[in-house]
């Protein structure tokens, strides 16, 4: 373990958010068991008040958790590499966490997806005085508790396991991962680089066009178009990640065959990893929200209009995030080509 | 509610905001006026310095070159104290060594 | 009351603070002291590791020292330079003549300046290279800087005429350093002519530092101890980060106590439900009431953050202030001057926000939520009963 104040800050924020979500989950359980919107009994009125409180608690917990996740990523990518012998970037730090760091990050990502979708549903719920989505958001809160607990637990374990006495070799890890990924993932990774980038760009442009169409639609967006946008955004995110790591990152590093995602977060590369991966996260989250918005609009007519409006906003967010990613990821490659007349 | 109290309250808000902004600006300005890094680097390069002068001369942390390899690394001040091993805290570590020796 | 910039709720929050001025003052004081102590520790850690890393990056990649069973022994200059340069990967090698000797006020680090080093320094830092019997001293060597002679005790005791005192803002590198002519330094350290204390080596790429160590050790016919720049940087960063983390852990009970007191006070205040009921009956929503409590807490936190960070900066960076180093890391001597760096101060503020201010705001939010989410009729009737 390393006693770094940034890790202490992460753990304190995680503890607070877990505490708040647990308190809200007690109310959520009561809502799931005994919510009856038609009733005017004292029990129901008290539950409605408590539901309001729980909503603020989960939103507060979500904010704290997102803040702690950003600090965790900053710690892994920018602060801890200086303390782990042999680590040049976050890859070495995760190696020093004996594999627990990746799990913590995966659970954190999943928690953020659930919190984000929950917040969107809660916002729609608060848009109508009858709060028709209260039971749905109660179930969402109950789903959030175990995932957030696992994220919290794995973060604590990763921090405890962090070994600053054993040297690591992060470049070896990157090369091993790329070598071992190739046979395992089969066709997609064995796709020629040029094709992969072409598919990534074509899908990105399609995503921008579809996102803008959903945003500009005068009537409620049609279901096939919106579901296509959701599906495409969720498929595009892994494709964009692979295209970035396998091909386009080389133009940022100006080194061939360096397939490291964490080096993009370093100050040497202008911290470009933050906007790049932030844009990917927004595309993924807004894709989920778009689907949830349409589902809510279909199943709960009371909140259909705000749900459609939210879906349209999601279309705009997806288009903007995709555009940002494409420009930032492919920009250096284009500049290289213009400058030297060849691809790397 | 007297109106003059609200005027005082608005002054307090403004004072707190101004204090905060001034503190942030002061720290920022001090950092710009701060370190003559170029000259410090020049000394480090010229004298081939291997440690800054934060710790008094003669201490092993100041001069890591003084550490002799014959001294066990457990006692190296360059290494932080390792976290306590729960097994060592809960169980007697000597027992297996003794039995190994007997064997 | 309308104000062009400040929302009326902020003014109401300040008005609410004025109702209990001593309580607000005590809260600000306790938050300020927590932020000042934590901030001083974090700023000290940040400044030391930043300055150390910056300085070490300008220094040599590796240092080779000849050792014997009892300690270190001088190495022959010409032979060791030839041997070092014969190892593939070594770009540059220089000998160093240095050691620690006793000064008038404690140990000092002594450097022998040869012609090469003298020329490089002369152009930028020194008025002239110290000749035999002369010394250039760092700002922290003597407390009375008007002295003209310094006595140093090594193998022999010798007096030197001080020709220059190095500027205090370079004291990160030169605080307790004495520069002498190489022959004088050799006499004090007991190093004969043609010998040096150790070798400073540069390699082409940072990655080679660790890889070249076995080859380098094998190139010399005597046992050597090789220290790398990376392990020195790691020791500074990790060791000092530990101090920051430890301070955070030590302050956790105080922080928890403060959060409990804040939560208890707000719960008591909102327990006087009549006031909340009245405001609600007048048209305030639950959100307004929660915002009022949060703005109140944010005003306190802003004042405390400003005062706490300024105090922390003064404790760590004020010229000649030894407080932070003395209390937090046991520096017994007058410490070298540290300098603020903007990104470091920003990250310290982020860490303080996460460790102190956000828990404080959560402690405010929690009872406020419980207190205001009730029916105004119940609140007013509860008072009448």
Short mmCIF file of C-alpha atoms in Angstrom, two decimals, chain A:
data_model
loop_
_atom_site.label_atom_id
_atom_site.label_comp_id
_atom_site.label_asym_id
_atom_site.label_seq_id
_atom_site.Cartn_x
_atom_site.Cartn_y
_atom_site.Cartn_z
CA UNK A 1 0.00 0.00 0.00
CA UNK A 2 1.07 3.56 -0.58
CA UNK A 3 -0.12 6.36 1.68
CA UNK A 4 -0.74 8.95 -1.01
CA UNK A 5 -3.15 11.79 -0.15
CA UNK A 6 -4.84 11.55 -3.55
CA UNK A 7 -5.73 7.91 -2.87
CA UNK A 8 -6.97 8.93 0.56
CA UNK A 9 -9.21 11.52 -1.14
CA UNK A 10 -10.53 8.84 -3.53
CA UNK A 11 -11.33 6.48 -0.67
CA UNK A 12 -13.05 9.20 1.39
CA UNK A 13 -15.25 10.25 -1.55
CA UNK A 14 -16.06 6.59 -2.29
CA UNK A 15 -17.00 5.99 1.33
CA UNK A 16 -19.28 9.03 1.36
CA UNK A 17 -21.01 8.04 -1.87
CA UNK A 18 -21.46 4.44 -0.69
CA UNK A 19 -22.89 5.71 2.60
CA UNK A 20 -25.37 7.97 0.81
CA UNK A 21 -26.46 5.32 -1.69
CA UNK A 22 -26.94 2.76 1.10
CA UNK A 23 -29.18 5.18 2.98
CA UNK A 24 -31.18 5.84 -0.19
CA UNK A 25 -31.42 2.09 -0.84
CA UNK A 26 -33.40 1.60 2.39
CA UNK A 27 -36.04 3.99 1.05
CA UNK A 28 -35.80 2.39 -2.40
CA UNK A 29 -36.57 -1.02 -0.87
CA UNK A 30 -39.68 0.39 0.85
CA UNK A 31 -40.74 1.99 -2.44
CA UNK A 32 -40.38 -1.28 -4.34
CA UNK A 33 -42.36 -3.15 -1.66
CA UNK A 34 -45.16 -0.75 -0.82
CA UNK A 35 -45.44 2.15 -3.27
CA UNK A 36 -49.11 2.91 -4.02
CA UNK A 37 -49.52 6.25 -5.79
CA UNK A 38 -53.31 6.22 -5.48
CA UNK A 39 -53.25 5.96 -1.69
CA UNK A 40 -53.63 9.07 0.51
CA UNK A 41 -52.52 7.34 3.70
CA UNK A 42 -49.91 8.74 6.03
CA UNK A 43 -47.53 5.89 5.13
CA UNK A 44 -47.63 6.75 1.42
CA UNK A 45 -47.20 10.48 2.05
CA UNK A 46 -44.17 9.80 4.25
CA UNK A 47 -42.77 7.50 1.57
CA UNK A 48 -43.18 10.23 -1.05
CA UNK A 49 -41.20 12.63 1.13
CA UNK A 50 -38.54 9.99 1.69
CA UNK A 51 -38.41 9.29 -2.05
CA UNK A 52 -37.56 12.96 -2.62
CA UNK A 53 -34.79 12.74 -0.04
CA UNK A 54 -33.46 9.52 -1.58
CA UNK A 55 -33.39 11.17 -5.00
CA UNK A 56 -31.15 13.98 -3.71
CA UNK A 57 -28.97 11.46 -1.87
CA UNK A 58 -28.33 9.32 -4.96
CA UNK A 59 -27.65 12.40 -7.09
CA UNK A 60 -25.18 13.65 -4.48
CA UNK A 61 -23.59 10.21 -4.26
CA UNK A 62 -23.31 10.10 -8.05
CA UNK A 63 -21.50 13.44 -8.12
CA UNK A 64 -19.09 12.33 -5.41
CA UNK A 65 -18.47 9.02 -7.18
CA UNK A 66 -17.76 10.66 -10.53
CA UNK A 67 -15.38 13.09 -8.77
CA UNK A 68 -13.61 10.21 -7.03
CA UNK A 69 -13.36 8.26 -10.31
CA UNK A 70 -11.76 11.24 -12.06
CA UNK A 71 -9.29 11.56 -9.16
CA UNK A 72 -8.59 7.81 -9.35
CA UNK A 73 -7.78 8.07 -13.07
CA UNK A 74 -5.59 11.14 -12.44
CA UNK A 75 -3.79 9.25 -9.67
CA UNK A 76 -3.22 6.16 -11.84
CA UNK A 77 -2.18 8.00 -14.98
CA UNK A 78 -0.38 11.11 -13.77
CA UNK A 79 0.66 10.83 -10.11
CA UNK A 80 1.49 7.23 -9.20
CA UNK A 81 3.81 6.41 -12.17
CA UNK A 82 6.48 8.53 -10.46
CA UNK A 83 6.19 6.38 -7.34
CA UNK A 84 6.13 2.89 -8.87
CA UNK A 85 9.61 1.86 -9.98
CA UNK A 86 9.67 1.13 -13.70
CA UNK A 87 6.22 2.56 -14.40
CA UNK A 88 6.10 5.09 -17.22
CA UNK A 89 2.30 5.51 -17.23
CA UNK A 90 -0.91 4.02 -15.83
CA UNK A 91 -0.16 0.60 -17.33
CA UNK A 92 2.74 0.13 -14.93
CA UNK A 93 0.64 1.33 -11.98
CA UNK A 94 -2.14 -1.14 -12.79
CA UNK A 95 0.51 -3.85 -13.10
CA UNK A 96 1.76 -2.92 -9.61
CA UNK A 97 -1.85 -3.30 -8.31
CA UNK A 98 -1.66 -7.02 -9.21
CA UNK A 99 -4.64 -6.91 -11.58
CA UNK A 100 -7.06 -5.36 -9.09
CA UNK A 101 -6.79 -1.91 -10.66
CA UNK A 102 -8.41 -3.04 -13.93
CA UNK A 103 -11.30 -4.64 -12.03
CA UNK A 104 -11.79 -1.49 -9.97
CA UNK A 105 -11.86 0.60 -13.14
CA UNK A 106 -14.32 -1.76 -14.85
CA UNK A 107 -16.70 -1.66 -11.87
CA UNK A 108 -16.32 2.11 -11.67
CA UNK A 109 -17.28 2.44 -15.32
CA UNK A 110 -20.32 0.21 -14.82
CA UNK A 111 -21.34 2.21 -11.73
CA UNK A 112 -21.07 5.48 -13.65
CA UNK A 113 -23.27 4.07 -16.46
CA UNK A 114 -25.94 3.01 -13.93
CA UNK A 115 -25.76 6.32 -12.00
CA UNK A 116 -25.99 8.34 -15.22
CA UNK A 117 -28.98 6.41 -16.54
CA UNK A 118 -30.59 6.55 -13.07
CA UNK A 119 -30.14 10.33 -12.93
CA UNK A 120 -31.79 10.70 -16.36
CA UNK A 121 -34.74 8.55 -15.27
CA UNK A 122 -34.99 10.47 -12.00
CA UNK A 123 -35.04 13.77 -13.87
CA UNK A 124 -37.91 12.53 -16.03
CA UNK A 125 -39.66 11.30 -12.88
CA UNK A 126 -39.42 14.74 -11.31
CA UNK A 127 -40.84 16.33 -14.45
CA UNK A 128 -44.35 15.15 -13.53
CA UNK A 129 -46.13 15.81 -10.19
CA UNK A 130 -47.34 12.18 -9.98
CA UNK A 131 -43.74 10.90 -10.19
CA UNK A 132 -44.76 7.88 -12.30
CA UNK A 133 -41.22 6.45 -12.50
CA UNK A 134 -40.63 6.20 -8.76
CA UNK A 135 -40.70 2.39 -8.61
CA UNK A 136 -38.41 2.18 -11.66
CA UNK A 137 -35.90 4.53 -10.07
CA UNK A 138 -36.22 2.59 -6.77
CA UNK A 139 -35.23 -0.61 -8.56
CA UNK A 140 -32.38 1.26 -10.25
CA UNK A 141 -31.14 2.41 -6.86
CA UNK A 142 -31.22 -1.16 -5.54
CA UNK A 143 -29.27 -2.29 -8.61
CA UNK A 144 -26.72 0.45 -7.97
CA UNK A 145 -25.85 -0.65 -4.43
CA UNK A 146 -24.02 -3.95 -5.17
CA UNK A 147 -22.20 -2.53 -8.21
CA UNK A 148 -21.03 0.54 -6.29
CA UNK A 149 -20.02 -1.69 -3.39
CA UNK A 150 -17.90 -3.85 -5.72
CA UNK A 151 -16.31 -0.74 -7.25
CA UNK A 152 -15.56 0.59 -3.77
CA UNK A 153 -14.24 -2.75 -2.52
CA UNK A 154 -12.01 -3.32 -5.54
CA UNK A 155 -10.67 0.25 -5.34
CA UNK A 156 -9.72 -0.32 -1.68
CA UNK A 157 -8.14 -3.66 -2.56
CA UNK A 158 -6.25 -2.14 -5.50
CA UNK A 159 -4.89 0.65 -3.29
CA UNK A 160 -3.90 -1.89 -0.63
CA UNK A 161 -2.23 -4.15 -3.18
CA UNK A 162 -0.23 -1.35 -4.82
CA UNK A 163 3.40 -2.41 -4.48
CA UNK A 164 5.95 0.38 -4.75
CA UNK A 165 8.95 -1.80 -3.95
CA UNK A 166 8.71 -4.24 -6.84
CA UNK A 167 9.81 -2.83 -10.22
CA UNK A 168 7.37 -3.24 -13.11
CA UNK A 169 7.88 -3.19 -16.85
CA UNK A 170 4.90 -1.48 -18.41
CA UNK A 171 6.09 -1.54 -22.03
CA UNK A 172 6.41 -5.34 -21.85
CA UNK A 173 2.82 -5.50 -20.59
CA UNK A 174 1.57 -3.43 -23.54
CA UNK A 175 3.38 -5.58 -26.11
CA UNK A 176 2.23 -8.81 -24.42
CA UNK A 177 -1.37 -7.61 -24.38
CA UNK A 178 -1.34 -6.74 -28.06
CA UNK A 179 0.28 -10.10 -28.92
CA UNK A 180 -2.14 -12.11 -26.79
CA UNK A 181 -5.19 -10.14 -27.98
CA UNK A 182 -4.57 -10.90 -31.66
CA UNK A 183 -5.45 -14.64 -31.65
CA UNK A 184 -8.15 -14.24 -29.00
CA UNK A 185 -10.22 -11.56 -30.70
CA UNK A 186 -9.83 -13.03 -34.14
CA UNK A 187 -11.21 -11.23 -37.15
CA UNK A 188 -11.69 -7.76 -35.81
CA UNK A 189 -8.09 -7.31 -34.75
CA UNK A 190 -6.69 -9.10 -37.75
CA UNK A 191 -8.58 -6.60 -39.94
CA UNK A 192 -6.02 -4.53 -41.85
CA UNK A 193 -5.39 -1.22 -40.14
CA UNK A 194 -6.56 0.83 -43.11
CA UNK A 195 -9.89 -1.00 -43.16
CA UNK A 196 -10.35 -0.62 -39.46
CA UNK A 197 -9.78 3.13 -39.65
CA UNK A 198 -12.08 3.40 -42.70
CA UNK A 199 -14.89 1.56 -40.86
CA UNK A 200 -14.28 3.69 -37.75
CA UNK A 201 -14.48 6.93 -39.75
CA UNK A 202 -17.51 5.87 -41.80
CA UNK A 203 -19.38 4.74 -38.68
CA UNK A 204 -18.35 7.96 -36.90
CA UNK A 205 -19.71 10.13 -39.72
CA UNK A 206 -22.93 8.08 -39.81
CA UNK A 207 -23.23 8.53 -36.04
CA UNK A 208 -22.85 12.30 -36.35
CA UNK A 209 -25.47 12.48 -39.13
CA UNK A 210 -27.94 10.25 -37.25
CA UNK A 211 -27.36 12.15 -34.00
CA UNK A 212 -28.06 15.48 -35.69
CA UNK A 213 -31.18 14.05 -37.38
CA UNK A 214 -32.53 12.83 -34.04
CA UNK A 215 -31.77 16.22 -32.50
CA UNK A 216 -33.39 18.23 -35.30
CA UNK A 217 -36.46 15.97 -35.68
CA UNK A 218 -39.55 18.20 -35.39
CA UNK A 219 -41.92 15.41 -34.37
CA UNK A 220 -40.87 12.79 -31.75
CA UNK A 221 -37.96 10.87 -33.28
CA UNK A 222 -38.96 7.63 -34.96
CA UNK A 223 -38.13 4.48 -33.08
CA UNK A 224 -36.08 2.70 -35.79
CA UNK A 225 -33.87 5.75 -36.28
CA UNK A 226 -33.31 6.22 -32.55
CA UNK A 227 -32.71 2.53 -31.86
CA UNK A 228 -30.25 2.46 -34.78
CA UNK A 229 -28.43 5.41 -33.23
CA UNK A 230 -28.31 3.69 -29.84
CA UNK A 231 -27.02 0.43 -31.32
CA UNK A 232 -24.49 2.17 -33.54
CA UNK A 233 -23.15 4.33 -30.71
CA UNK A 234 -22.66 1.30 -28.46
CA UNK A 235 -20.93 -0.63 -31.28
CA UNK A 236 -18.83 2.34 -32.35
CA UNK A 237 -17.25 2.88 -28.92
CA UNK A 238 -15.17 -0.38 -28.88
CA UNK A 239 -14.33 0.06 -32.58
CA UNK A 240 -13.14 3.62 -31.95
CA UNK A 241 -11.06 2.42 -28.99
CA UNK A 242 -9.36 -0.25 -31.09
CA UNK A 243 -8.73 2.14 -34.00
CA UNK A 244 -7.23 4.66 -31.60
CA UNK A 245 -4.96 2.21 -29.81
CA UNK A 246 -3.88 0.14 -32.82
CA UNK A 247 -3.43 2.86 -35.42
CA UNK A 248 -4.10 6.47 -34.49
CA UNK A 249 -2.27 6.62 -31.14
CA UNK A 250 1.02 6.19 -33.03
CA UNK A 251 0.54 9.67 -34.52
CA UNK A 252 0.14 11.14 -31.03
CA UNK A 253 3.25 9.36 -29.74
CA UNK A 254 5.11 9.66 -33.05
CA UNK A 255 6.39 6.16 -32.32
CA UNK A 256 5.32 3.05 -34.24
CA UNK A 257 3.89 0.01 -32.45
CA UNK A 258 3.31 1.72 -29.13
CA UNK A 259 -0.24 0.59 -28.35
CA UNK A 260 -0.60 2.03 -24.86
CA UNK A 261 -3.88 3.73 -23.88
CA UNK A 262 -2.50 5.20 -20.66
CA UNK A 263 0.37 7.14 -22.25
CA UNK A 264 -2.29 9.36 -23.87
CA UNK A 265 -3.10 10.70 -20.39
CA UNK A 266 0.46 11.94 -19.80
CA UNK A 267 1.32 15.63 -19.87
CA UNK A 268 3.95 14.81 -22.54
CA UNK A 269 1.04 14.11 -24.89
CA UNK A 270 -0.94 17.18 -23.77
CA UNK A 271 -3.32 15.09 -21.58
CA UNK A 272 -5.21 14.24 -24.75
CA UNK A 273 -6.46 10.98 -23.18
CA UNK A 274 -8.92 12.90 -21.00
CA UNK A 275 -10.96 14.49 -23.82
CA UNK A 276 -10.56 11.38 -26.00
CA UNK A 277 -11.80 8.85 -23.46
CA UNK A 278 -14.24 11.43 -22.05
CA UNK A 279 -15.83 11.71 -25.51
CA UNK A 280 -16.05 7.90 -25.75
CA UNK A 281 -17.69 7.78 -22.31
CA UNK A 282 -20.23 10.47 -23.31
CA UNK A 283 -21.09 8.59 -26.53
CA UNK A 284 -21.64 5.37 -24.59
CA UNK A 285 -23.65 7.01 -21.76
CA UNK A 286 -25.83 9.10 -24.07
CA UNK A 287 -26.45 6.03 -26.27
CA UNK A 288 -27.87 4.26 -23.19
CA UNK A 289 -29.90 7.34 -22.20
CA UNK A 290 -31.36 7.62 -25.70
CA UNK A 291 -32.65 4.06 -25.51
CA UNK A 292 -33.96 4.56 -21.95
CA UNK A 293 -35.68 7.83 -22.97
CA UNK A 294 -37.54 6.13 -25.81
CA UNK A 295 -38.54 3.21 -23.60
CA UNK A 296 -39.84 5.60 -20.93
CA UNK A 297 -41.73 7.65 -23.54
CA UNK A 298 -43.41 4.49 -24.79
CA UNK A 299 -44.29 2.96 -21.39
CA UNK A 300 -45.13 6.13 -19.41
CA UNK A 301 -47.22 8.55 -21.51
CA UNK A 302 -47.33 11.13 -18.66
CA UNK A 303 -43.65 11.91 -19.20
CA UNK A 304 -43.53 11.21 -22.94
CA UNK A 305 -42.71 14.80 -23.95
CA UNK A 306 -39.76 15.34 -21.56
CA UNK A 307 -38.53 11.84 -22.44
CA UNK A 308 -38.59 12.65 -26.17
CA UNK A 309 -36.83 15.95 -25.48
CA UNK A 310 -34.15 14.10 -23.51
CA UNK A 311 -33.70 11.63 -26.36
CA UNK A 312 -33.25 14.50 -28.80
CA UNK A 313 -30.67 16.06 -26.51
CA UNK A 314 -28.91 12.67 -26.34
CA UNK A 315 -28.72 12.73 -30.17
CA UNK A 316 -26.95 16.09 -30.05
CA UNK A 317 -24.58 14.91 -27.30
CA UNK A 318 -23.67 11.78 -29.26
CA UNK A 319 -23.00 13.81 -32.42
CA UNK A 320 -20.83 16.35 -30.56
CA UNK A 321 -18.85 13.73 -28.62
CA UNK A 322 -18.26 11.68 -31.77
CA UNK A 323 -17.10 14.75 -33.67
CA UNK A 324 -14.71 15.68 -30.84
CA UNK A 325 -13.28 12.16 -30.74
CA UNK A 326 -12.84 11.90 -34.52
CA UNK A 327 -11.12 15.30 -34.71
CA UNK A 328 -8.80 14.63 -31.76
CA UNK A 329 -7.99 11.04 -32.71
CA UNK A 330 -7.58 11.45 -36.47
CA UNK A 331 -6.31 15.06 -36.48
CA UNK A 332 -2.65 14.26 -35.77
CA UNK A 333 -2.69 11.54 -38.46
CA UNK A 334 -4.02 14.01 -41.02
CA UNK A 335 -1.42 16.60 -40.01
CA UNK A 336 1.32 13.97 -40.34
CA UNK A 337 0.13 13.04 -43.82
CA UNK A 338 0.00 16.69 -44.90
CA UNK A 339 3.44 17.36 -43.47
CA UNK A 340 5.34 14.29 -44.64
CA UNK A 341 3.20 12.99 -47.51
CA UNK A 342 3.06 9.40 -46.17
CA UNK A 343 1.17 7.50 -43.48
CA UNK A 344 3.19 6.23 -40.53
#
